[in-house]
C-alpha cells in the first residue's frame, strides 16, 4: 500500500521498505510501501445521477486500492439529485465521503449542523502529508470563518495559471452538427437574422435524422433555477458584463440578452423549440446527442465527450463542432469563463465515516502527483510507458479512449474517469495532443476564455439575503420557459415585466447591494483590481 512515514508514525504503525518493480502479466507493476493497516471500504456519494463508472474492475481503481488499501463503493442518486441528497441529510445517513457541486446550498447546511469533519483537523491528527500536496491558495479560499476547511475542490485554477498557459479552455461552446451545418452552406449565425435563417433551413432540409425528428435547438436541462444554455451561457456569448460602474450588474435585464431571448421566443412560436428540451434530463440528452438529433446547441463540450467519440467512430463528418454563435449587436468577442479557484465539485468527509483517518489519507493520495498520474495517465506499463522521462500513452489505449470511452473506462479507468480530485493544471504537463473528435471544440474556446472567479458570488442561503437570492433564482426558473414559449412578443414583455416586479418584492435591490459587497471582498481576497 501507498503510505507516508509521517502518517504511519502518527498511527503508531511499523513501516516497511519499498519493494522493487515486478513483472506481472507482461506489465510493470510498482509495488509501493506497505503497512499493517487493514483494507477498508468507504461509501462515496457522488451527487450526479449521470456518474456510472464502477470501482474495482478497471486498472486504475485496482491500483488505487492496492496503493491505499481503500476500496470504494460509489453511490449515486437515481432521479432528482436534490431530493435524494436532502433525504440523506434529513435522515442523518450521509455516506462516508460526499462529492457535489461547490455551489450547492447543502454544503453550508452540513457544516452548520456539524455533519462533516474539518479536513485540517483530520490532516493534523492523522495525515500531515495533506498539507504537502494541497495548494495553499485553495486551502485559504476554502477556509471558513471558524478557521476550518471542510471540503477540497477538483479542477481549481488560479489567476496566474491563465497567464502561464495558453491552452486553458472554457467548457461553454456553441455547437452545430457538422454535416448539417455544411449542407446548409456553413452560414454566419452570429446575428439574429442569420441564426434564425440557419435554424429554419436546417429543419427544412433535415426534418428527420435516421428516421427520427430533428431537434433544431438543443440545450442543457431546465432546472428549478433556469437553464444554463438560455441564461448564463447565452449572456456570456453576448459578452454581457458582470459589473458596471463598480457594482454587480443585473445581466438578466441587459438589452442584448433580452434581444436574443426574443429571437429564441420567435423560433419557439414557429415550432423550432421542441418539447424535448424542456423536459429531458442529461441521460435523455446524451442518448439524443449520440444519435445526432440536435442541429445546434449552447452546451458544455465536455458533457458530450462519450457521445462525440461514438459519432466520430461511426461517421467523422457527423460530429458536433464549435462555431461562432450568437453575438451582441456590436460584434464583441465572447467572454467565456474558465474554471476559477472554486473549481467544479468539492468533496467532504461525513462524521458518519468510521475511518476518517483512511479517508483523509485517500484524499492526500488522490491530490498528490502520484495520485494524479493514476487518475489521468493510468497505470505505467498498462496504459502508458515512460519514454525519455515522458509518459507516452500506448497507441491501442489511446485509440480506445478516442473511439469508445465506455469501454476505455471499463478496462482502464484513466483520463479522469474518477474526476473528484482531478487537477487540470498539474495534468497539463502530461496532456497528449488533442484528439480529433474533441480537440476542435476545446481549441475554439481558447481565445475567449477568461478568469472570472471574482464574479462568482453565492450568498449563504441560511442568511436573509441568501434566502431572498434563492427565491429570486427559483422565480427565474419558472419564468424562463414561459418567456421562451410565449405566443407573442407582447406576452413576452408582460411576463418579463411581471418577473422584474416580483423579484423587487423579494428584495432584489438589497441582494444586488450585498453581491456588490461580496464581489469587492472576493477581488481583495484574490488580489484582483
Coordinates of C-alpha atoms in Angstrom, one line a residue:
X1 CA 0.0 0.0 0.0
X2 CA 1.0 3.6 -0.6
X3 CA 1.7 5.4 2.7
X4 CA 3.8 8.2 4.2
X5 CA 6.2 7.7 7.1
X6 CA 4.7 10.7 8.9
X7 CA 1.2 9.3 8.8
X8 CA 2.1 5.8 10.0
X9 CA 4.3 7.2 12.8
X10 CA 1.2 9.1 14.0
X11 CA -0.8 5.9 13.9
X12 CA 2.0 4.0 15.7
X13 CA 2.4 1.6 12.9
X14 CA 5.5 0.0 11.6
X15 CA 6.5 0.9 8.1
X16 CA 8.4 -1.5 5.9
X17 CA 10.6 -0.6 3.0
X18 CA 9.8 -0.3 -0.7
X19 CA 9.7 -3.4 -2.8
X20 CA 11.2 -3.3 -6.2
X21 CA 9.4 -3.5 -9.5
X22 CA 7.9 -6.8 -10.5
X23 CA 6.8 -8.1 -13.9
X24 CA 3.3 -9.3 -13.6
X25 CA 1.3 -10.4 -16.7
X26 CA 3.7 -8.6 -19.0
X27 CA 3.3 -5.2 -17.4
X28 CA 5.5 -3.4 -14.9
X29 CA 3.8 -3.0 -11.5
X30 CA 5.2 -0.6 -8.9
X31 CA 5.0 -2.3 -5.5
X32 CA 4.7 0.7 -3.1
X33 CA 5.4 1.0 0.6
X34 CA 3.3 -1.4 2.6
X35 CA 1.8 -1.1 6.1
X36 CA 0.0 -3.3 8.5
X37 CA -3.3 -1.4 8.1
X38 CA -6.3 -3.4 7.2
X39 CA -8.2 -2.8 3.9
X40 CA -11.3 -0.8 4.3
X41 CA -14.3 0.0 2.1
X42 CA -15.6 3.6 2.1
X43 CA -19.1 4.6 0.7
X44 CA -18.7 7.6 -1.6
X45 CA -21.8 9.5 -2.6
X46 CA -21.5 11.4 -5.9
X47 CA -24.3 13.9 -6.4
X48 CA -24.6 13.4 -10.1
X49 CA -27.0 10.8 -11.5
X50 CA -25.1 10.5 -14.7
X51 CA -21.9 9.2 -13.0
X52 CA -21.9 5.4 -13.5
X53 CA -18.2 4.4 -13.5
X54 CA -17.8 1.4 -11.2
X55 CA -14.9 0.7 -8.9
X56 CA -12.7 -2.3 -8.6
X57 CA -12.8 -3.7 -12.1
X58 CA -10.5 -1.4 -14.1
X59 CA -6.8 -0.9 -13.9
X60 CA -6.8 2.5 -12.2
X61 CA -9.3 1.6 -9.4
X62 CA -7.3 -1.6 -8.7
X63 CA -4.1 0.4 -8.5
X64 CA -5.6 3.0 -6.1
X65 CA -7.0 0.3 -3.9
X66 CA -3.6 -1.5 -4.0
X67 CA -1.7 1.6 -3.1
X68 CA -4.0 2.9 -0.4
X69 CA -5.8 -0.2 1.0
X70 CA -9.1 1.6 0.3
X71 CA -11.9 0.1 -1.7
X72 CA -14.7 2.4 -2.9
X73 CA -18.5 1.8 -3.0
X74 CA -19.9 4.6 -5.2
X75 CA -23.5 5.7 -4.5
X76 CA -25.3 7.9 -7.0
X77 CA -28.8 9.3 -7.0
X78 CA -31.5 7.8 -9.3
X79 CA -33.6 10.7 -10.4
X80 CA -33.6 14.1 -8.8
X81 CA -30.2 14.8 -7.1
X82 CA -31.5 17.5 -4.8
X83 CA -34.3 15.3 -3.4
X84 CA -32.0 12.4 -2.8
X85 CA -29.3 14.4 -1.1
X86 CA -31.8 16.3 1.1
X87 CA -33.2 13.0 2.2
X88 CA -29.7 11.8 3.2
X89 CA -29.2 15.0 5.3
X90 CA -32.6 14.9 7.0
X91 CA -32.2 11.3 7.9
X92 CA -28.6 11.7 9.0
X93 CA -27.5 8.9 6.7
X94 CA -24.7 10.7 4.9
X95 CA -22.2 8.2 3.4
X96 CA -18.5 8.3 4.3
X97 CA -17.5 10.7 1.5
X98 CA -19.6 13.2 -0.4
X99 CA -18.9 14.9 -3.7
X100 CA -21.2 17.7 -5.0
X101 CA -21.0 21.0 -6.8
X102 CA -19.2 23.7 -4.8
X103 CA -22.3 26.0 -5.3
X104 CA -24.8 23.6 -3.6
X105 CA -26.6 25.1 -0.6
X106 CA -26.4 21.8 1.3
X107 CA -22.7 22.4 1.9
X108 CA -23.5 25.2 4.4
X109 CA -26.2 23.1 5.9
X110 CA -23.9 20.1 6.5
X111 CA -21.2 22.3 8.0
X112 CA -23.6 24.3 10.3
X113 CA -25.2 21.1 11.6
X114 CA -21.8 19.6 12.4
X115 CA -22.3 16.7 9.9
X116 CA -18.8 16.8 8.3
X117 CA -15.3 16.7 9.5
X118 CA -12.9 19.7 9.3
X119 CA -10.2 18.4 6.9
X120 CA -7.5 20.5 8.5
X121 CA -8.1 18.8 11.9
X122 CA -8.0 15.3 10.3
X123 CA -4.8 16.2 8.5
X124 CA -3.2 17.5 11.6
X125 CA -4.2 14.4 13.6
X126 CA -3.7 11.7 11.0
X127 CA -2.1 12.9 7.8
X128 CA 0.2 15.9 7.7
X129 CA 1.1 14.9 4.1
X130 CA -2.2 16.6 3.1
X131 CA -0.5 20.0 3.6
X132 CA 2.3 19.0 1.3
X133 CA 0.1 18.1 -1.7
X134 CA -2.7 20.7 -1.4
X135 CA -2.4 24.2 -2.8
X136 CA -2.1 26.9 -0.1
X137 CA -4.3 29.5 -2.0
X138 CA -7.0 26.9 -2.5
X139 CA -6.9 25.9 1.2
X140 CA -7.1 29.6 2.1
X141 CA -10.0 30.1 -0.2
X142 CA -12.0 27.3 1.4
X143 CA -11.1 28.2 4.9
X144 CA -14.3 29.2 6.8
X145 CA -14.7 32.0 9.4
X146 CA -14.1 29.4 12.1
X147 CA -10.7 28.7 10.7
X148 CA -11.6 25.2 9.3
X149 CA -11.5 23.6 5.9
X150 CA -14.4 21.3 5.3
X151 CA -14.0 20.5 1.6
X152 CA -11.4 20.4 -1.2
X153 CA -12.2 21.0 -4.9
X154 CA -11.2 19.5 -8.2
X155 CA -10.5 21.5 -11.3
X156 CA -9.3 24.5 -9.4
X157 CA -7.4 27.2 -11.3
X158 CA -5.6 30.3 -10.1
X159 CA -5.5 33.6 -12.0
X160 CA -1.7 33.1 -12.5
X161 CA -2.5 29.8 -14.4
X162 CA -4.2 31.8 -17.1
X163 CA -1.1 33.9 -17.5
X164 CA 1.2 30.9 -17.6
X165 CA -0.8 28.7 -20.0
X166 CA -2.4 29.5 -23.4
X167 CA -4.4 26.2 -23.6
X168 CA -6.9 26.6 -20.8
X169 CA -10.3 26.4 -22.3
X170 CA -13.9 27.2 -21.3
X171 CA -16.5 24.4 -21.3
X172 CA -19.0 26.7 -22.9
X173 CA -19.5 26.3 -26.7
X174 CA -22.0 26.9 -29.4
X175 CA -22.1 23.5 -31.3
X176 CA -23.6 22.5 -34.6
X177 CA -23.8 19.1 -36.2
X178 CA -21.0 19.4 -38.8
X179 CA -22.7 17.7 -41.8
X180 CA -26.0 19.6 -41.4
X181 CA -24.2 22.9 -40.9
X182 CA -22.1 22.4 -44.0
X183 CA -25.2 21.2 -46.0
X184 CA -26.9 24.5 -45.4
X185 CA -23.9 26.4 -46.5
X186 CA -22.0 27.0 -43.2
X187 CA -23.8 30.3 -42.7
X188 CA -22.9 33.2 -40.4
X189 CA -25.1 32.6 -37.3
X190 CA -23.8 35.4 -35.1
X191 CA -26.7 37.7 -35.8
X192 CA -30.4 37.1 -35.0
X193 CA -31.3 37.1 -38.7
X194 CA -28.6 34.7 -39.7
X195 CA -29.3 32.4 -36.8
X196 CA -33.0 32.2 -37.4
X197 CA -32.5 31.5 -41.1
X198 CA -30.0 28.7 -40.3
X199 CA -32.4 27.0 -37.9
X200 CA -35.2 27.2 -40.4
X201 CA -33.1 25.9 -43.2
X202 CA -31.7 23.0 -41.2
X203 CA -35.2 22.0 -40.2
X204 CA -36.5 22.2 -43.7
X205 CA -33.6 20.2 -45.3
X206 CA -33.4 17.7 -42.5
X207 CA -36.8 17.2 -40.9
X208 CA -35.6 13.7 -39.8
X209 CA -32.3 12.2 -38.8
X210 CA -32.1 8.5 -39.2
X211 CA -35.9 8.2 -39.1
X212 CA -36.3 10.4 -36.0
X213 CA -37.4 14.1 -35.9
X214 CA -34.6 16.7 -35.9
X215 CA -34.4 18.8 -32.8
X216 CA -33.4 22.2 -34.3
X217 CA -32.1 23.7 -31.0
X218 CA -30.7 21.8 -28.0
X219 CA -30.0 23.0 -24.5
X220 CA -28.9 21.9 -21.1
X221 CA -31.6 20.5 -18.8
X222 CA -34.1 23.0 -17.3
X223 CA -34.0 23.1 -13.5
X224 CA -35.8 25.0 -10.8
X225 CA -33.3 27.8 -11.2
X226 CA -33.5 28.1 -15.0
X227 CA -31.4 26.7 -17.9
X228 CA -27.6 27.2 -18.3
X229 CA -27.9 27.4 -22.1
X230 CA -30.6 30.1 -22.1
X231 CA -29.3 32.2 -19.2
X232 CA -25.7 32.4 -18.2
X233 CA -24.2 30.7 -21.3
X234 CA -26.1 33.0 -23.7
X235 CA -25.2 36.0 -21.5
X236 CA -21.5 35.0 -21.8
X237 CA -21.7 34.6 -25.6
X238 CA -23.2 38.1 -25.7
X239 CA -20.4 39.5 -23.5
X240 CA -23.0 40.8 -21.1
X241 CA -20.8 42.5 -18.3
X242 CA -20.7 41.2 -14.8
X243 CA -20.2 44.6 -13.2
X244 CA -20.8 48.2 -14.3
X245 CA -19.5 51.3 -12.5
X246 CA -18.1 49.2 -9.7
X247 CA -21.5 47.5 -9.0
X248 CA -22.6 43.9 -9.5
X249 CA -24.6 44.1 -12.8
X250 CA -28.1 42.8 -13.5
X251 CA -27.3 40.7 -16.5
X252 CA -30.9 39.4 -16.8
X253 CA -32.3 42.8 -17.9
X254 CA -29.5 43.6 -20.3
X255 CA -30.9 44.7 -23.7
X256 CA -28.6 42.5 -25.7
X257 CA -29.8 39.5 -23.7
X258 CA -33.4 40.3 -24.0
X259 CA -33.0 40.8 -27.7
X260 CA -31.7 37.3 -28.1
X261 CA -34.2 35.7 -25.8
X262 CA -36.8 37.2 -28.1
X263 CA -35.1 35.5 -31.0
X264 CA -35.5 32.1 -29.3
X265 CA -39.1 33.0 -28.5
X266 CA -39.8 33.7 -32.1
X267 CA -38.3 30.4 -33.1
X268 CA -40.4 28.8 -30.4
X269 CA -43.5 30.4 -31.9
X270 CA -42.6 28.9 -35.3
X271 CA -42.2 25.4 -33.7
X272 CA -38.5 25.1 -33.5
X273 CA -38.2 24.8 -29.7
X274 CA -39.3 21.2 -29.3
X275 CA -40.9 19.9 -26.1
X276 CA -37.9 17.6 -25.6
X277 CA -35.6 20.4 -24.5
X278 CA -37.9 21.5 -21.7
X279 CA -38.3 18.0 -20.1
X280 CA -35.2 16.0 -21.0
X281 CA -32.6 15.3 -18.3
X282 CA -29.0 14.6 -19.1
X283 CA -29.5 10.9 -19.7
X284 CA -32.1 11.5 -22.4
X285 CA -30.0 14.3 -23.9
X286 CA -26.9 12.0 -24.1
X287 CA -29.0 9.5 -26.0
X288 CA -30.1 12.1 -28.5
X289 CA -26.6 13.6 -28.9
X290 CA -25.3 10.1 -29.6
X291 CA -28.0 9.8 -32.3
X292 CA -27.1 13.3 -33.6
X293 CA -30.7 14.5 -33.3
X294 CA -29.7 18.1 -32.4
X295 CA -28.8 20.7 -35.1
X296 CA -27.3 23.3 -32.7
X297 CA -26.9 23.9 -29.0
X298 CA -25.3 26.1 -26.4
X299 CA -23.7 23.3 -24.4
X300 CA -20.7 22.3 -22.3
X301 CA -18.4 20.5 -24.6
X302 CA -17.0 18.0 -22.1
X303 CA -20.6 16.8 -21.3
X304 CA -20.7 15.1 -24.7
X305 CA -17.2 13.6 -24.8
X306 CA -18.5 10.0 -24.9
X307 CA -21.2 10.6 -27.5
X308 CA -18.9 12.7 -29.6
X309 CA -16.4 9.8 -29.8
X310 CA -19.1 7.4 -30.8
X311 CA -20.3 9.7 -33.6
X312 CA -16.7 10.2 -34.8
X313 CA -16.1 6.4 -34.9
X314 CA -19.3 5.9 -36.9
X315 CA -19.0 8.9 -39.2
X316 CA -16.4 11.7 -38.6
X317 CA -18.4 14.1 -40.7
X318 CA -21.4 13.9 -38.4
X319 CA -19.7 15.1 -35.2
X320 CA -20.5 18.3 -33.4
X321 CA -18.2 21.2 -33.9
X322 CA -17.8 24.6 -32.2
X323 CA -18.6 27.6 -34.4
X324 CA -19.2 31.3 -33.7
X325 CA -22.7 31.5 -32.3
X326 CA -24.8 34.4 -31.1
X327 CA -23.0 37.8 -30.7
X328 CA -24.2 41.1 -29.4
X329 CA -25.1 43.9 -31.7
X330 CA -21.5 45.3 -31.5
X331 CA -20.0 42.0 -32.6
X332 CA -17.9 41.8 -29.4
X333 CA -15.8 38.8 -28.7
X334 CA -17.3 36.2 -26.4
X335 CA -16.3 36.4 -22.7
X336 CA -16.4 32.8 -21.6
X337 CA -15.5 31.7 -18.0
X338 CA -12.7 29.3 -17.4
X339 CA -12.8 27.4 -14.1
X340 CA -11.6 29.5 -11.1
X341 CA -10.2 28.8 -7.7
X342 CA -13.5 27.3 -6.5
X343 CA -13.1 24.5 -9.1
X344 CA -16.1 22.4 -10.2
X345 CA -17.0 20.0 -7.4
X346 CA -15.9 19.7 -3.7
X347 CA -15.5 16.6 -1.6
X348 CA -16.2 16.3 2.1
X349 CA -15.9 13.6 4.8
X350 CA -19.0 12.8 6.8
X351 CA -18.9 12.3 10.5
X352 CA -20.7 9.0 9.9
X353 CA -17.4 7.8 8.5
X354 CA -15.9 5.2 10.8
X355 CA -12.5 5.5 9.2
X356 CA -11.8 9.3 8.8
X357 CA -8.1 8.6 9.0
X358 CA -8.2 6.4 6.0
X359 CA -10.5 8.9 4.2
X360 CA -8.1 11.8 4.6
X361 CA -5.2 9.6 3.5
X362 CA -7.1 8.7 0.4
X363 CA -7.7 12.4 -0.2
X364 CA -4.0 13.1 0.1
X365 CA -3.1 10.3 -2.3
X366 CA -5.6 11.4 -5.0
X367 CA -4.4 15.0 -4.7
X368 CA -0.7 14.1 -4.9
X369 CA 1.2 13.9 -8.1
X370 CA 1.3 10.1 -7.8
X371 CA -2.5 10.0 -7.5
X372 CA -2.9 12.5 -10.4
X373 CA -0.8 10.3 -12.6
X374 CA -3.0 7.3 -11.7
X375 CA -6.4 9.0 -12.3
X376 CA -5.2 10.8 -15.5
X377 CA -2.5 8.6 -17.1
X378 CA -3.5 5.3 -15.6
X379 CA -1.0 2.6 -14.7
X380 CA 2.5 2.6 -16.0
X381 CA 3.1 -0.4 -18.3
X382 CA -0.6 -0.9 -18.8
X383 CA -1.9 2.4 -20.2
X384 CA 1.4 4.3 -20.7
X385 CA 5.1 3.9 -20.9
X386 CA 7.9 6.3 -19.8
X387 CA 10.0 7.3 -22.8
X388 CA 12.9 9.6 -22.2
X389 CA 11.4 10.6 -19.0
X390 CA 8.0 11.5 -20.6
X391 CA 4.8 9.4 -20.2
X392 CA 3.5 8.2 -23.6
X393 CA 0.0 6.7 -23.8
X394 CA 0.0 3.4 -25.5
X395 CA -1.4 3.6 -29.1
X396 CA -4.0 0.9 -28.6
X397 CA -5.1 2.6 -25.3
X398 CA -5.3 6.0 -27.0
X399 CA -7.3 4.5 -29.9
X400 CA -9.8 3.0 -27.5
X401 CA -10.0 6.3 -25.5
X402 CA -10.8 8.2 -28.7
X403 CA -13.4 5.8 -30.0
X404 CA -15.1 4.1 -27.1
X405 CA -15.0 5.9 -23.8
X406 CA -17.3 3.5 -22.0
X407 CA -15.1 0.5 -22.9
X408 CA -12.0 2.5 -22.0
X409 CA -13.4 3.3 -18.6
X410 CA -14.4 -0.3 -18.1
X411 CA -10.9 -1.7 -18.8
X412 CA -8.6 1.2 -17.8
X413 CA -10.4 3.9 -15.9
X414 CA -7.8 6.7 -16.6
X415 CA -8.3 10.1 -18.2
X416 CA -10.1 11.4 -15.2
X417 CA -12.8 8.7 -15.1
X418 CA -12.5 9.3 -11.4
X419 CA -12.6 13.1 -11.6
X420 CA -13.4 14.0 -8.0
X421 CA -9.9 15.4 -7.3
X422 CA -8.7 16.0 -10.8
X423 CA -6.0 18.7 -11.0
X424 CA -6.3 20.0 -14.6
X425 CA -3.3 22.4 -14.2
X426 CA -1.0 19.6 -13.0
X427 CA -2.2 17.4 -15.8
X428 CA -1.4 19.9 -18.5
X429 CA 2.2 18.7 -18.5
X430 CA 1.0 15.2 -19.4
X431 CA -1.6 16.1 -22.0
X432 CA -1.3 14.2 -25.2
X433 CA -2.1 16.1 -28.4
X434 CA -5.9 16.9 -28.6
X435 CA -7.8 14.1 -30.3
X436 CA -9.8 14.8 -33.5
X437 CA -13.3 14.4 -32.1
X438 CA -12.7 16.7 -29.1
X439 CA -9.7 18.9 -30.0
X440 CA -11.6 21.4 -32.2
X441 CA -14.2 22.2 -29.6
X442 CA -11.6 22.9 -26.9
X443 CA -9.3 24.9 -29.2
X444 CA -12.1 27.1 -30.3
X445 CA -12.6 28.4 -26.7
X446 CA -9.0 29.4 -26.0
X447 CA -9.1 33.0 -27.3
X448 CA -12.3 33.7 -25.4
X449 CA -11.6 32.1 -22.1
X450 CA -11.2 34.4 -19.1
X451 CA -10.6 34.1 -15.3
X452 CA -13.9 35.3 -13.8
X453 CA -13.8 33.9 -10.3
X454 CA -14.3 37.4 -8.9
X455 CA -17.9 37.4 -10.2
X456 CA -18.8 34.1 -8.7
X457 CA -20.9 35.4 -5.8
X458 CA -23.1 33.0 -3.9
X459 CA -24.8 34.2 -0.8
X460 CA -25.4 31.9 2.2
X461 CA -28.9 30.5 1.8
X462 CA -29.3 30.5 5.5
X463 CA -29.0 34.3 5.6
X464 CA -31.9 36.6 4.9
X465 CA -30.5 37.9 1.7
X466 CA -29.2 34.5 0.7
X467 CA -32.7 33.1 1.1
X468 CA -34.1 36.0 -1.0
X469 CA -31.5 35.3 -3.7
X470 CA -32.6 31.7 -3.8
X471 CA -36.2 32.7 -4.2
X472 CA -35.3 35.1 -7.0
X473 CA -33.5 32.2 -8.8
X474 CA -36.5 30.0 -8.3
X475 CA -38.7 32.7 -9.7
X476 CA -36.5 32.9 -12.8
X477 CA -36.6 29.1 -13.1
X478 CA -40.4 29.3 -13.6
X479 CA -40.3 32.4 -15.8
X480 CA -37.7 31.3 -18.3
X481 CA -39.7 28.6 -20.1
X482 CA -42.8 30.8 -20.1
X483 CA -40.7 33.5 -21.9
X484 CA -39.4 31.1 -24.5
X485 CA -42.9 29.7 -25.1
X486 CA -44.7 33.0 -25.1
X487 CA -47.2 33.1 -28.0
X488 CA -46.3 36.7 -28.8
X489 CA -43.7 39.4 -28.1
X490 CA -46.3 41.3 -26.2
X491 CA -46.9 38.4 -23.9
X492 CA -43.1 38.0 -23.5
X493 CA -42.9 41.7 -22.4
X494 CA -45.8 41.2 -20.0
X495 CA -44.3 38.1 -18.4
X496 CA -40.9 39.7 -18.1
X497 CA -42.3 42.9 -16.6
X498 CA -44.1 40.8 -14.0
X499 CA -40.9 38.9 -13.3
X500 CA -39.0 42.2 -12.6
X501 CA -41.7 43.4 -10.3
X502 CA -41.9 40.2 -8.3
X503 CA -38.2 40.0 -7.8
X504 CA -38.2 43.5 -6.5
X505 CA -40.8 42.4 -4.0
X506 CA -38.5 39.6 -3.0
X507 CA -35.6 42.0 -2.2
X508 CA -33.7 42.1 -5.4
X509 CA -32.2 45.6 -4.8
X510 CA -30.8 44.5 -1.4
X511 CA -29.5 41.3 -2.9
X512 CA -27.6 43.2 -5.5
X513 CA -26.1 45.5 -2.9
X514 CA -24.9 42.5 -1.0
X515 CA -23.5 40.9 -4.1
X516 CA -21.5 44.1 -4.8
X517 CA -20.0 43.9 -1.3
X518 CA -19.1 40.2 -1.8
X519 CA -17.6 40.9 -5.2
X520 CA -15.3 43.5 -3.7
X521 CA -14.3 41.1 -0.9
X522 CA -13.6 38.4 -3.4
X523 CA -11.4 40.7 -5.5
X524 CA -9.5 41.7 -2.5
X525 CA -9.1 38.0 -1.4
X526 CA -7.8 37.1 -4.9
X527 CA -5.6 40.2 -5.2
X528 CA -7.5 41.4 -8.2
X529 CA -8.3 45.0 -9.0

